[in-house]
PDB file of C-alpha atoms and ligand atoms in Angstrom:
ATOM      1  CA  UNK A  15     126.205  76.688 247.256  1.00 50.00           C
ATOM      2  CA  UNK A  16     126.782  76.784 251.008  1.00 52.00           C
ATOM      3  CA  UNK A  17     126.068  80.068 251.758  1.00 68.00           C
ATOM      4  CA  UNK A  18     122.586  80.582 250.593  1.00 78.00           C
ATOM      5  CA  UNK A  19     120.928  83.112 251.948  1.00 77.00           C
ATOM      6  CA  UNK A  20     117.871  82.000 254.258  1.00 80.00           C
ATOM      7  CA  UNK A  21     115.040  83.270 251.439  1.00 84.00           C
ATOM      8  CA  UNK A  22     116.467  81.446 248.571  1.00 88.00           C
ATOM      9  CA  UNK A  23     113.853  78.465 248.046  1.00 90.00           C
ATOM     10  CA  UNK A  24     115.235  75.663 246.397  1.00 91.00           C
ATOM     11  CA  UNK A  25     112.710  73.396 246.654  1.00 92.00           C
ATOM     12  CA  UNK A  26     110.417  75.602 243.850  1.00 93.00           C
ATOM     13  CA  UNK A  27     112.176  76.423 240.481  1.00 95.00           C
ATOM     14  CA  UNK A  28     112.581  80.379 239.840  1.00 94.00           C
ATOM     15  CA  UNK A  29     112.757  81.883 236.207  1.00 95.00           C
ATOM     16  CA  UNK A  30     116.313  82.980 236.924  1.00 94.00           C
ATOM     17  CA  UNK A  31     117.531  79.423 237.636  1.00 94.00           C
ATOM     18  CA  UNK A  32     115.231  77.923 234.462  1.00 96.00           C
ATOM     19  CA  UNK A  33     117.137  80.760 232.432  1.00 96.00           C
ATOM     20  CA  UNK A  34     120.320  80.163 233.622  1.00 95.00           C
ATOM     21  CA  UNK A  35     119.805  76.258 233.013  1.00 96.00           C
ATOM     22  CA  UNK A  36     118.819  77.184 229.588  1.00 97.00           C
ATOM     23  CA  UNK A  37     121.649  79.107 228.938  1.00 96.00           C
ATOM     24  CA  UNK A  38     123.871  76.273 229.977  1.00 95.00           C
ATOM     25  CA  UNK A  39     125.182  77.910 233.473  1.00 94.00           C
ATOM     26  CA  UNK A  40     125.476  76.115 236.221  1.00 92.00           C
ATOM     27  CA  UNK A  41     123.354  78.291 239.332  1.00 92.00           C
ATOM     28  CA  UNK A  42     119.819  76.114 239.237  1.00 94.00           C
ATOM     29  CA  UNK A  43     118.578  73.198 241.904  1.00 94.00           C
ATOM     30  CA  UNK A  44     116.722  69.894 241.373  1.00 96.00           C
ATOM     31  CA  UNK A  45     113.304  71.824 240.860  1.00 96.00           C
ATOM     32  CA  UNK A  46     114.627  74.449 238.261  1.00 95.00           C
ATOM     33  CA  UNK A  47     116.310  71.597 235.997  1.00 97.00           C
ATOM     34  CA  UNK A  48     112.956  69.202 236.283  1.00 96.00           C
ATOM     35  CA  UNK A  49     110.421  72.057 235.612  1.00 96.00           C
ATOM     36  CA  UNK A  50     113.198  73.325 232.426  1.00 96.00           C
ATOM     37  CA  UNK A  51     113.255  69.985 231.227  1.00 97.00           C
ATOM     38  CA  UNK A  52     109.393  70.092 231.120  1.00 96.00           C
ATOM     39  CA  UNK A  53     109.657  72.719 228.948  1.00 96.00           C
ATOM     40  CA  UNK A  54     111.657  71.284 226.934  1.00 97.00           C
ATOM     41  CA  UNK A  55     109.625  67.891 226.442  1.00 96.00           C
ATOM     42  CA  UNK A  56     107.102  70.023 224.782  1.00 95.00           C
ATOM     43  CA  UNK A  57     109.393  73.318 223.525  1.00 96.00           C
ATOM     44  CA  UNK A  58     112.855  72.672 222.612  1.00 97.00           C
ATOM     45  CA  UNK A  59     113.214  75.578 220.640  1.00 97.00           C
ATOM     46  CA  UNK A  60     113.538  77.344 224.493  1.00 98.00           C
ATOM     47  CA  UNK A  61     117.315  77.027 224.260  1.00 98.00           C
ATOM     48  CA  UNK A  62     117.036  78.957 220.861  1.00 98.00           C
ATOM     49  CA  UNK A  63     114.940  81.497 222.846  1.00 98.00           C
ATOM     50  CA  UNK A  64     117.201  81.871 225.602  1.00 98.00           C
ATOM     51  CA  UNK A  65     120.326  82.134 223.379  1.00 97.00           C
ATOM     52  CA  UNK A  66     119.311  84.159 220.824  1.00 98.00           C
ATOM     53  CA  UNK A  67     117.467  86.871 223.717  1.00 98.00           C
ATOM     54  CA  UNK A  68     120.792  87.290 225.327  1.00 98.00           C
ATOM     55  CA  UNK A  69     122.738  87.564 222.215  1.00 97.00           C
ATOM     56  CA  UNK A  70     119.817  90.545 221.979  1.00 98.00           C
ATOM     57  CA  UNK A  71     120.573  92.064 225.108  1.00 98.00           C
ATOM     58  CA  UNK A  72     124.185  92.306 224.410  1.00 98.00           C
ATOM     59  CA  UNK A  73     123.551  94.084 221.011  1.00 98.00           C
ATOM     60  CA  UNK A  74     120.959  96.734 222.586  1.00 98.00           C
ATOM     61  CA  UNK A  75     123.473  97.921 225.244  1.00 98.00           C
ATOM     62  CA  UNK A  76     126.658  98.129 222.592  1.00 98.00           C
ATOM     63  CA  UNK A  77     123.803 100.018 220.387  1.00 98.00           C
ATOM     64  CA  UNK A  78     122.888 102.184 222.999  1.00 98.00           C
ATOM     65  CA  UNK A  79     126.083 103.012 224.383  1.00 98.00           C
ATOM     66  CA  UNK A  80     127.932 103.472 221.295  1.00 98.00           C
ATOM     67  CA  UNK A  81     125.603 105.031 219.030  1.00 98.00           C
ATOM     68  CA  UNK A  82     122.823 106.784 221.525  1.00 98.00           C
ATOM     69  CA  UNK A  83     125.399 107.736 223.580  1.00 98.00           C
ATOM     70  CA  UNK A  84     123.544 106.683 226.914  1.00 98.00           C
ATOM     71  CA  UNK A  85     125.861 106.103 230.062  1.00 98.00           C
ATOM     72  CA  UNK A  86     123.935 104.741 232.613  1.00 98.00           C
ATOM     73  CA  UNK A  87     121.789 101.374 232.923  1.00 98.00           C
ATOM     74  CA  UNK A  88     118.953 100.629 234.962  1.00 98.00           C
ATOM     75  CA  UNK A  89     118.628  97.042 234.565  1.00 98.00           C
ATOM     76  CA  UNK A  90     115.150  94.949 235.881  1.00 98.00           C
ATOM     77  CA  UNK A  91     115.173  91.426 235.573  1.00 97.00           C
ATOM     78  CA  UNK A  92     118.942  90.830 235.734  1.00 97.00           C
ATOM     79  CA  UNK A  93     119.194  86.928 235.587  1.00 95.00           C
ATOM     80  CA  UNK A  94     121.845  85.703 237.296  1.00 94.00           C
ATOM     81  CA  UNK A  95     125.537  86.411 236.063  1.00 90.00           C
ATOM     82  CA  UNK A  96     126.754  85.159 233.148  1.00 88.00           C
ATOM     83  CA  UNK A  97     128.852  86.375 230.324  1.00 84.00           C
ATOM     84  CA  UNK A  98     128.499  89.582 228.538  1.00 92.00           C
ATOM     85  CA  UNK A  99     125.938  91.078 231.093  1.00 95.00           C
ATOM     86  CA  UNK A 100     125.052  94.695 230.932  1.00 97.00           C
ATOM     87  CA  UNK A 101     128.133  96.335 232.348  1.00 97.00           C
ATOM     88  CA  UNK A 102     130.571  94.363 230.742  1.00 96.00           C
ATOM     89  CA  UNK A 103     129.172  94.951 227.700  1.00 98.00           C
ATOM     90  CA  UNK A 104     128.692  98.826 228.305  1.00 98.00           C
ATOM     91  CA  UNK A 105     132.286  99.265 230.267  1.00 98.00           C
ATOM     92  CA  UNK A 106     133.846  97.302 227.050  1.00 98.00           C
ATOM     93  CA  UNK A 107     132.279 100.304 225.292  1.00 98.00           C
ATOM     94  CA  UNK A 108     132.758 103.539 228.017  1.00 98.00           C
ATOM     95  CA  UNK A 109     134.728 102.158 231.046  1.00 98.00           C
ATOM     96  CA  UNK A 110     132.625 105.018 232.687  1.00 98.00           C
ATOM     97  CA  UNK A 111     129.089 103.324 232.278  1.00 98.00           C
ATOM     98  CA  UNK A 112     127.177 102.802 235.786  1.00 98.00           C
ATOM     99  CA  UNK A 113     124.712 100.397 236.172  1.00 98.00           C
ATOM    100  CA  UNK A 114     122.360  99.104 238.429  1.00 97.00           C
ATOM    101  CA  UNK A 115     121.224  95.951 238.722  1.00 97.00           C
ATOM    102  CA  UNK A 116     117.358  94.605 239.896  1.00 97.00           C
ATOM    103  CA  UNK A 117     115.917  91.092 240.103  1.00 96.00           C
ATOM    104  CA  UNK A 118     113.198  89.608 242.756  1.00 94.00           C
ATOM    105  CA  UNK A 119     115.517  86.199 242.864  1.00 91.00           C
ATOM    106  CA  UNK A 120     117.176  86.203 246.267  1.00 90.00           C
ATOM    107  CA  UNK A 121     119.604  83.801 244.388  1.00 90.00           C
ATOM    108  CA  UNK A 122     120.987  87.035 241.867  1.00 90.00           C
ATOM    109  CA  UNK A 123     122.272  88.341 245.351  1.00 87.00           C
ATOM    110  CA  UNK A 124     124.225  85.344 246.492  1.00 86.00           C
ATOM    111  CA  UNK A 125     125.998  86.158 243.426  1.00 88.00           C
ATOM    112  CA  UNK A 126     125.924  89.789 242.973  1.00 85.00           C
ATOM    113  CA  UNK A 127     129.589  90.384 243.907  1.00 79.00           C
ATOM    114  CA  UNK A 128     130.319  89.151 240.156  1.00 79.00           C
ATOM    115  CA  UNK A 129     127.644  91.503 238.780  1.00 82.00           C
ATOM    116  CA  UNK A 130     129.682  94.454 240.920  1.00 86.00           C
ATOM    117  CA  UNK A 131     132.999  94.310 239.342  1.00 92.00           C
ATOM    118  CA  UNK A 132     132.946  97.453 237.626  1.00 93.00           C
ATOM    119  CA  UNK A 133     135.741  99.130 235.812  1.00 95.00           C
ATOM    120  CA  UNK A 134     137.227 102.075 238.224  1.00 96.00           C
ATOM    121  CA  UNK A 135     136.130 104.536 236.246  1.00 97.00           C
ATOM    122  CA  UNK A 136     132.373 103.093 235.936  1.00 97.00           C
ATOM    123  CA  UNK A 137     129.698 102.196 238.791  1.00 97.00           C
ATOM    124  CA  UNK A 138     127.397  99.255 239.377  1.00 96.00           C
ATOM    125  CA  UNK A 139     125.118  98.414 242.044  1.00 96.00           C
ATOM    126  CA  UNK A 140     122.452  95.428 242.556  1.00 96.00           C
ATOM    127  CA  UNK A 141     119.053  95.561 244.584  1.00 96.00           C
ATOM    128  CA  UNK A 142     117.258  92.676 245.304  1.00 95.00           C
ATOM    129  CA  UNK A 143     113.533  94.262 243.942  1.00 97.00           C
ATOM    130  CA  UNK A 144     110.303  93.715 242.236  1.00 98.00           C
ATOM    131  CA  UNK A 145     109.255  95.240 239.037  1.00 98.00           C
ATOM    132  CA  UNK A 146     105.550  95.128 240.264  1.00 98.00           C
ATOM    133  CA  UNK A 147     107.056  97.667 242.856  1.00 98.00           C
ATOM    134  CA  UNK A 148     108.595 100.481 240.539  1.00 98.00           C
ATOM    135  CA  UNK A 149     108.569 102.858 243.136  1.00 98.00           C
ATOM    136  CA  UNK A 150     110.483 101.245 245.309  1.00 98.00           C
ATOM    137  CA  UNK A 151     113.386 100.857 242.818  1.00 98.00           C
ATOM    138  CA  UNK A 152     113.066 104.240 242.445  1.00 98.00           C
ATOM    139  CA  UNK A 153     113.509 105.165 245.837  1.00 98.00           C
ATOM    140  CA  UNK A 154     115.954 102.410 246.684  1.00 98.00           C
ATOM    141  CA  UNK A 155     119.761 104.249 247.580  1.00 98.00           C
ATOM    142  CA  UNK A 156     121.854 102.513 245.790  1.00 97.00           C
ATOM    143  CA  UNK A 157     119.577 103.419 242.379  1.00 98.00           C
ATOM    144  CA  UNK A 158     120.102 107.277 243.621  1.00 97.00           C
ATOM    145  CA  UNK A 159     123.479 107.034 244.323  1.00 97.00           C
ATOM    146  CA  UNK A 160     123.878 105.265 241.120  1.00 98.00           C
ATOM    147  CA  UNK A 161     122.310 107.002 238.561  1.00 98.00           C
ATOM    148  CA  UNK A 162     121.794 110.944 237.882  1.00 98.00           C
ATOM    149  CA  UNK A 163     118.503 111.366 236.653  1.00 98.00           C
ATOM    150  CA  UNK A 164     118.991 114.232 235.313  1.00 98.00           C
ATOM    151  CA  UNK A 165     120.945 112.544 232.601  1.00 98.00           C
ATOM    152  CA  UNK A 166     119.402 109.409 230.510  1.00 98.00           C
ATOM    153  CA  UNK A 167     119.153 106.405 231.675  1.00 98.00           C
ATOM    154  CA  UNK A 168     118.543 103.231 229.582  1.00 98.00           C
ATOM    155  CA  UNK A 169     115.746 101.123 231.530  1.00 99.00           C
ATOM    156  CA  UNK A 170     116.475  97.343 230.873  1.00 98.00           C
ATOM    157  CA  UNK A 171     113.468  95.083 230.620  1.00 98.00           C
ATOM    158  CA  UNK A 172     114.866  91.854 229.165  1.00 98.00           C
ATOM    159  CA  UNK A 173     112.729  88.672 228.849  1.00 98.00           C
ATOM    160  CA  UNK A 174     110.943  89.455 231.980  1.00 98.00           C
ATOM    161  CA  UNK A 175     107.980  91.251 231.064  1.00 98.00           C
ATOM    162  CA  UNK A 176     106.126  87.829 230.662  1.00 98.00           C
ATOM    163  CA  UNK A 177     106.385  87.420 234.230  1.00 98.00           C
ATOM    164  CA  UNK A 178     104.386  89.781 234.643  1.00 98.00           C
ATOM    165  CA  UNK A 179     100.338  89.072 234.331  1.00 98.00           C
ATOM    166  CA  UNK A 180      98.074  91.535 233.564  1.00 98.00           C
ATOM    167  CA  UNK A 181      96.599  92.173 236.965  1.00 97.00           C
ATOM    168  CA  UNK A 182     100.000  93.060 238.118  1.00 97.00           C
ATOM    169  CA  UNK A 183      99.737  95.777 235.681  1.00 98.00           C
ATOM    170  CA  UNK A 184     102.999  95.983 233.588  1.00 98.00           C
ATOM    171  CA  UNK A 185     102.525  99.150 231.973  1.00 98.00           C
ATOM    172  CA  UNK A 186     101.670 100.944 234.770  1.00 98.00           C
ATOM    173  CA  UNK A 187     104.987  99.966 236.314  1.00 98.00           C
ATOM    174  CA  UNK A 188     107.014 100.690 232.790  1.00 98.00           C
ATOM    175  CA  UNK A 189     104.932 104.069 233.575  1.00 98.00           C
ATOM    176  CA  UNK A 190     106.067 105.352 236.806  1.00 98.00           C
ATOM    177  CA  UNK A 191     109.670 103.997 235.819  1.00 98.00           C
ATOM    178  CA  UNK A 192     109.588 106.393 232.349  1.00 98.00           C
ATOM    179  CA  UNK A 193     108.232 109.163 234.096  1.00 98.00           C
ATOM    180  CA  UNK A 194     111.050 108.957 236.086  1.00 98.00           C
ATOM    181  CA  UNK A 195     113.650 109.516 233.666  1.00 98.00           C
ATOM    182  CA  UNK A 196     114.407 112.287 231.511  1.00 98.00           C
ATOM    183  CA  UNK A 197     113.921 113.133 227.559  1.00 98.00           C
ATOM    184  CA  UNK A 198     116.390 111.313 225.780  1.00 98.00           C
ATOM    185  CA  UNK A 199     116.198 108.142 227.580  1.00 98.00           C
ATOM    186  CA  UNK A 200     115.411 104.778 226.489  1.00 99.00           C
ATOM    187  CA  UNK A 201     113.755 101.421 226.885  1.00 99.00           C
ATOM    188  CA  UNK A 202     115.295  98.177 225.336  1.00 99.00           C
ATOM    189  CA  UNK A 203     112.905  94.872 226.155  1.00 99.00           C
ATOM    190  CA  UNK A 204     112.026  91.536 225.048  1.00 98.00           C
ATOM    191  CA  UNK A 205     109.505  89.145 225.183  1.00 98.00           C
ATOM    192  CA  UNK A 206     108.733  85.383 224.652  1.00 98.00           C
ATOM    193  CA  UNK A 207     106.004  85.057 222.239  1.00 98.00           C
ATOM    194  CA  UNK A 208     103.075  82.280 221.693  1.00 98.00           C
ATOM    195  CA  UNK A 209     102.348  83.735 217.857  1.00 97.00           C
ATOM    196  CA  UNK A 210     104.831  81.278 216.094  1.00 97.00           C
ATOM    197  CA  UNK A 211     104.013  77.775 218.258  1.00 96.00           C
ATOM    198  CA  UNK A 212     100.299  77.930 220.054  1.00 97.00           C
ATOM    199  CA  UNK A 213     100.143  74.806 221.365  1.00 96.00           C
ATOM    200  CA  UNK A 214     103.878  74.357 222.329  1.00 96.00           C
ATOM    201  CA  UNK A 215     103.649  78.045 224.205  1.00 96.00           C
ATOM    202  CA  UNK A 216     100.408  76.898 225.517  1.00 97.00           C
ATOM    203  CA  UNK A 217     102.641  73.937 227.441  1.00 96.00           C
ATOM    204  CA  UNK A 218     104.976  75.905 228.070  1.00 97.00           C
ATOM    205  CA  UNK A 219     102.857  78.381 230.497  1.00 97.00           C
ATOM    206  CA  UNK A 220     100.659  75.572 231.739  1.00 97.00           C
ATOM    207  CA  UNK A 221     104.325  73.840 233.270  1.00 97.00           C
ATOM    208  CA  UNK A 222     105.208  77.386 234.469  1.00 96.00           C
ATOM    209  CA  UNK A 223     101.937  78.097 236.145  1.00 96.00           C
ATOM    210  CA  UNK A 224     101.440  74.663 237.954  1.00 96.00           C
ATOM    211  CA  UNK A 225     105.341  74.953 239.054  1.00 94.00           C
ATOM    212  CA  UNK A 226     104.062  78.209 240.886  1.00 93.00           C
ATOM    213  CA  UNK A 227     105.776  80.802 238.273  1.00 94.00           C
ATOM    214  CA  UNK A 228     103.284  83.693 236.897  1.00 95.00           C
ATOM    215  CA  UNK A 229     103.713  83.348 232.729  1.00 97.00           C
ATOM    216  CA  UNK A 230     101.773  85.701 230.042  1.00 98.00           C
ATOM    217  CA  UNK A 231     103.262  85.604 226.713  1.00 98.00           C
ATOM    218  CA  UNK A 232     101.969  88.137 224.277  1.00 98.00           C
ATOM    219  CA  UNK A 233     102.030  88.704 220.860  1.00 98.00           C
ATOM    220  CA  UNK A 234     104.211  91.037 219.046  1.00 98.00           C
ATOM    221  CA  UNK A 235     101.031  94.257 219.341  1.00 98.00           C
ATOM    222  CA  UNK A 236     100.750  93.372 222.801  1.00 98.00           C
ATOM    223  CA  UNK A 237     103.912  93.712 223.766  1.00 98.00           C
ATOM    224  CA  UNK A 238     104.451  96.862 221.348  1.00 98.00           C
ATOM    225  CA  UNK A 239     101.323  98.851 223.301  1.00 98.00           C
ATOM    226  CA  UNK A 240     102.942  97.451 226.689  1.00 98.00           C
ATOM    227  CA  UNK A 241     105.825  98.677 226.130  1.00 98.00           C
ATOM    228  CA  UNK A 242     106.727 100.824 223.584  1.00 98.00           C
ATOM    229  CA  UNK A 243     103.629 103.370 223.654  1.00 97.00           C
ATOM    230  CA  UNK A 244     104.282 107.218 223.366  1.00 97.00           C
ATOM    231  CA  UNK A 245     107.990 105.928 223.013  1.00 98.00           C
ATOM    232  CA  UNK A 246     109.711 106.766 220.012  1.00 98.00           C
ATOM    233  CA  UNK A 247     111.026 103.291 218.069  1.00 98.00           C
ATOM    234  CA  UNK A 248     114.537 102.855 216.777  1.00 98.00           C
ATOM    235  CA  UNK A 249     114.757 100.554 213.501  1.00 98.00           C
ATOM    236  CA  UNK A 250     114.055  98.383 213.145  1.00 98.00           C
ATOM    237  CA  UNK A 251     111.430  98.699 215.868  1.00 98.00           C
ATOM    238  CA  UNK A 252     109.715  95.601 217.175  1.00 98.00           C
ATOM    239  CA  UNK A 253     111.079  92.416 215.988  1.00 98.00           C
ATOM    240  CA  UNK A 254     112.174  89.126 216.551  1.00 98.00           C
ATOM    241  CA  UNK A 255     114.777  89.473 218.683  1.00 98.00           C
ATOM    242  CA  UNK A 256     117.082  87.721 216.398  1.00 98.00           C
ATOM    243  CA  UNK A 257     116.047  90.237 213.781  1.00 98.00           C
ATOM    244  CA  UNK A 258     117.514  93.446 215.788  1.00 98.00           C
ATOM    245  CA  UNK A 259     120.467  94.631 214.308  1.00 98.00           C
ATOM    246  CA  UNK A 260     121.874  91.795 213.590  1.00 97.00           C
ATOM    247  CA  UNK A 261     125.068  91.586 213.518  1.00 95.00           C
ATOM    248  CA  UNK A 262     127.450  88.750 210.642  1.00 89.00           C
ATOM    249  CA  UNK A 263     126.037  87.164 207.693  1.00 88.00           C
ATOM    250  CA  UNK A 264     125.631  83.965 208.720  1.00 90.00           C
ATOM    251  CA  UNK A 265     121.854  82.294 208.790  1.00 92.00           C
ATOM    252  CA  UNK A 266     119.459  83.199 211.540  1.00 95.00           C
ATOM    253  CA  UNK A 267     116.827  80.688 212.927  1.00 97.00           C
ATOM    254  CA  UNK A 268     113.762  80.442 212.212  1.00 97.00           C
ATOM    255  CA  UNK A 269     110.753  82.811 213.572  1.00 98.00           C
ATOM    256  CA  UNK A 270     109.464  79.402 215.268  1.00 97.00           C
ATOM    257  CA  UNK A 271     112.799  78.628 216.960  1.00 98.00           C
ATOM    258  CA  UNK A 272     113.233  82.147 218.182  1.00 98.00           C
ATOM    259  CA  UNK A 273     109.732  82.652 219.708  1.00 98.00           C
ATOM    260  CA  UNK A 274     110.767  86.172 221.565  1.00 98.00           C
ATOM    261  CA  UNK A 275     110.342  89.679 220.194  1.00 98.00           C
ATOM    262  CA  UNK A 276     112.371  92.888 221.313  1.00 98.00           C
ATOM    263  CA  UNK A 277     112.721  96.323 220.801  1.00 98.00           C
ATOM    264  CA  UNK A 278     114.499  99.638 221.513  1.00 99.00           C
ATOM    265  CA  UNK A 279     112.909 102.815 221.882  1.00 98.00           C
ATOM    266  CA  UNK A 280     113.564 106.736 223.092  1.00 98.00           C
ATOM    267  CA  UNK A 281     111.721 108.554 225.399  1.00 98.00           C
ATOM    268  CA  UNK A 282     110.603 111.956 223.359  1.00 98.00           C
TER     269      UNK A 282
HETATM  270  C1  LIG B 323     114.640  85.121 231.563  1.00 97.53           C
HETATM  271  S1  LIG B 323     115.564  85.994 232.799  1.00 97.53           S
HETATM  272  C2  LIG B 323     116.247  87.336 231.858  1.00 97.53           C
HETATM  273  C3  LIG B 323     117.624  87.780 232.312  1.00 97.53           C
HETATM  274  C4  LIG B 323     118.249  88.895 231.478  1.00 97.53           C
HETATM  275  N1  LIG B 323     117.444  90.110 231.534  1.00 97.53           N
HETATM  276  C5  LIG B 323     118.401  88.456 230.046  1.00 97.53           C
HETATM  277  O1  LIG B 323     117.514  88.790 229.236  1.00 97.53           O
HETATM  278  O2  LIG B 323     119.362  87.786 229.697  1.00 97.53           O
HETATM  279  C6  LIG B 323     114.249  86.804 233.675  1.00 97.53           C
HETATM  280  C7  LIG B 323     114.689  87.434 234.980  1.00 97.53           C
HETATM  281  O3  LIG B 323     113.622  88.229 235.482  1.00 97.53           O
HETATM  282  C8  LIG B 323     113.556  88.027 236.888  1.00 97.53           C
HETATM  283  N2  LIG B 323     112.188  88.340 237.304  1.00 97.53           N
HETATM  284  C9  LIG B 323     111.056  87.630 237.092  1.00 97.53           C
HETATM  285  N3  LIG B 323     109.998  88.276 237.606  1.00 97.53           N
HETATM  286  C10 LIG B 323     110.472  89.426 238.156  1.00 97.53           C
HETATM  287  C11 LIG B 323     109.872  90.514 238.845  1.00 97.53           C
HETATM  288  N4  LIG B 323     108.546  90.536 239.067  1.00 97.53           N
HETATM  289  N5  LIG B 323     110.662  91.519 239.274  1.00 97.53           N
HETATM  290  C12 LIG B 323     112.005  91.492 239.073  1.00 97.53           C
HETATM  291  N6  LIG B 323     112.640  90.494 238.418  1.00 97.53           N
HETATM  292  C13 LIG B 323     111.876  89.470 237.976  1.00 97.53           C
HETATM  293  C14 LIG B 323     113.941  86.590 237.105  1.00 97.53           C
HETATM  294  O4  LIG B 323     114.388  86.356 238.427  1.00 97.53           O
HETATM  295  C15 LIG B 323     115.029  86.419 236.070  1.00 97.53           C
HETATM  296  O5  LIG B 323     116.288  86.725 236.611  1.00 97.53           O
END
């Protein structure tokens, strides 16, 4: 791209690139591809991962906005734009759905115009922002202008909780974003998992951590008391992400190809 803006390092790979390059789009650099093709010398079953997470994410939005009724998206950890991301999935659903948009990669910006085309009747916004900062997000314009918070909101937290270590306290962030919203709202989130392949995941964060990119993967309690706690669970609660609410008959991988739980819950 020639019009990167001036904070978008592309000499060190960023999860959103790695993603993207798993995903088979076409926004990473040189560093992204080498340090994604490290992970996959140890952990092909990543491109399972990736797939079957985002084939997640599109089944907890239609879920939410066609059978919770929710209308409005706050989405953390965007990734950068690809098909069936939140709004076109919602809009397909309620051509009224707003929602914004977060991610810390400078990169999701360059291409946020194609996260912005709304339908007329719906809203969506992007801020460039860190989920170790909730407050921020909360108090950033476009998220007031956005969203009415006196209405629910479903808080997005898609494959990017593992980014975040303990020290940078993730529930205390998933805290002051929840508090924020009122009764009736929800939380959908994934996250990669070590449970099913030790020593691959065990590669897998040593290449992220010496490429510079903070990696905790949990196991499916961890991730339940992170983020699910005082929440109220919707079936099938937390599962392999290829497990919720599936959707066709046809065979599902394996729990050691998927590697990546999720979940959906309500706020009481
Ligand atoms: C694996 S992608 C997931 C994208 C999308 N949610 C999905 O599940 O298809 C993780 C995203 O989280 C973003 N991310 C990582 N750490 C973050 C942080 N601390 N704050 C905000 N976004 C972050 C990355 O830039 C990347 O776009």
């Amino acid at each position: 791209m020639s019009d990167l803006p001036p904070d978008v390092d592309i000499s060190r790979p960023h999860p959103a690139r790695m993603y993207d390059f798993f995903l088979g789009g076409k926004n990473h650099f040189a560093a992204d591809r080498q340090t994604a093709q490290a992970v996959l010398a140890n952990a092909p079953t990543t491109l399972v991962t990736a797939r079957e997470n985002r084939a997640f994410l599109g089944r907890a939005v239609r879920y939410l906005v066609a059978e919770a009724g929710v209308r409005q998206f706050l989405d953390i950890g965007t990734g950068l734009p690809t098909t069936a991301n939140v709004h076109d999935v919602a809009q397909a659903v309620d051509p009224s759905a707003r929602v914004v948009y977060a991610d810390n990669d400078p990169l999701v910006l360059a291409h946020a115009r194609a996260l912005l085309t709304s339908s007329p009747a719906g809203r969506t916004a992007y801020i460039q922002a860190d989920l170790r900062d909730p407050a921020a997000i909360l108090a950033a314009p476009a998220v007031r202008e956005v969203l009415d918070f006196s209405q629910p909101v479903a808080l997005m937290t898609v494959a990017v909780l593992h980014f975040i270590l303990d020290e940078h306290k993730p529930a205390a962030a998933l805290a002051t974003l929840l508090d924020a919203l009122p009764s009736g709202s929800y939380l959908a989130a994934s996250h990669v998992t070590g449970e099913h392949l030790p020593a691959e995941a065990a590669a897998t964060t040593r290449t992220y951590r010496s490429s510079g990119v903070p990696l905790q993967l949990r196991d499916s309690d961890e991730f339940a008391r992170l983020a699910f706690a005082g929440l109220d669970l919707v079936p099938p609660g937390v599962v392999l992400v290829s497990e919720w609410r599936p959707e066709g008959s046809g065979p599902r991988p394996a729990p050691a190809e998927v590697n990546c739980y999720g979940g959906v819950a309500r706020k009481p």
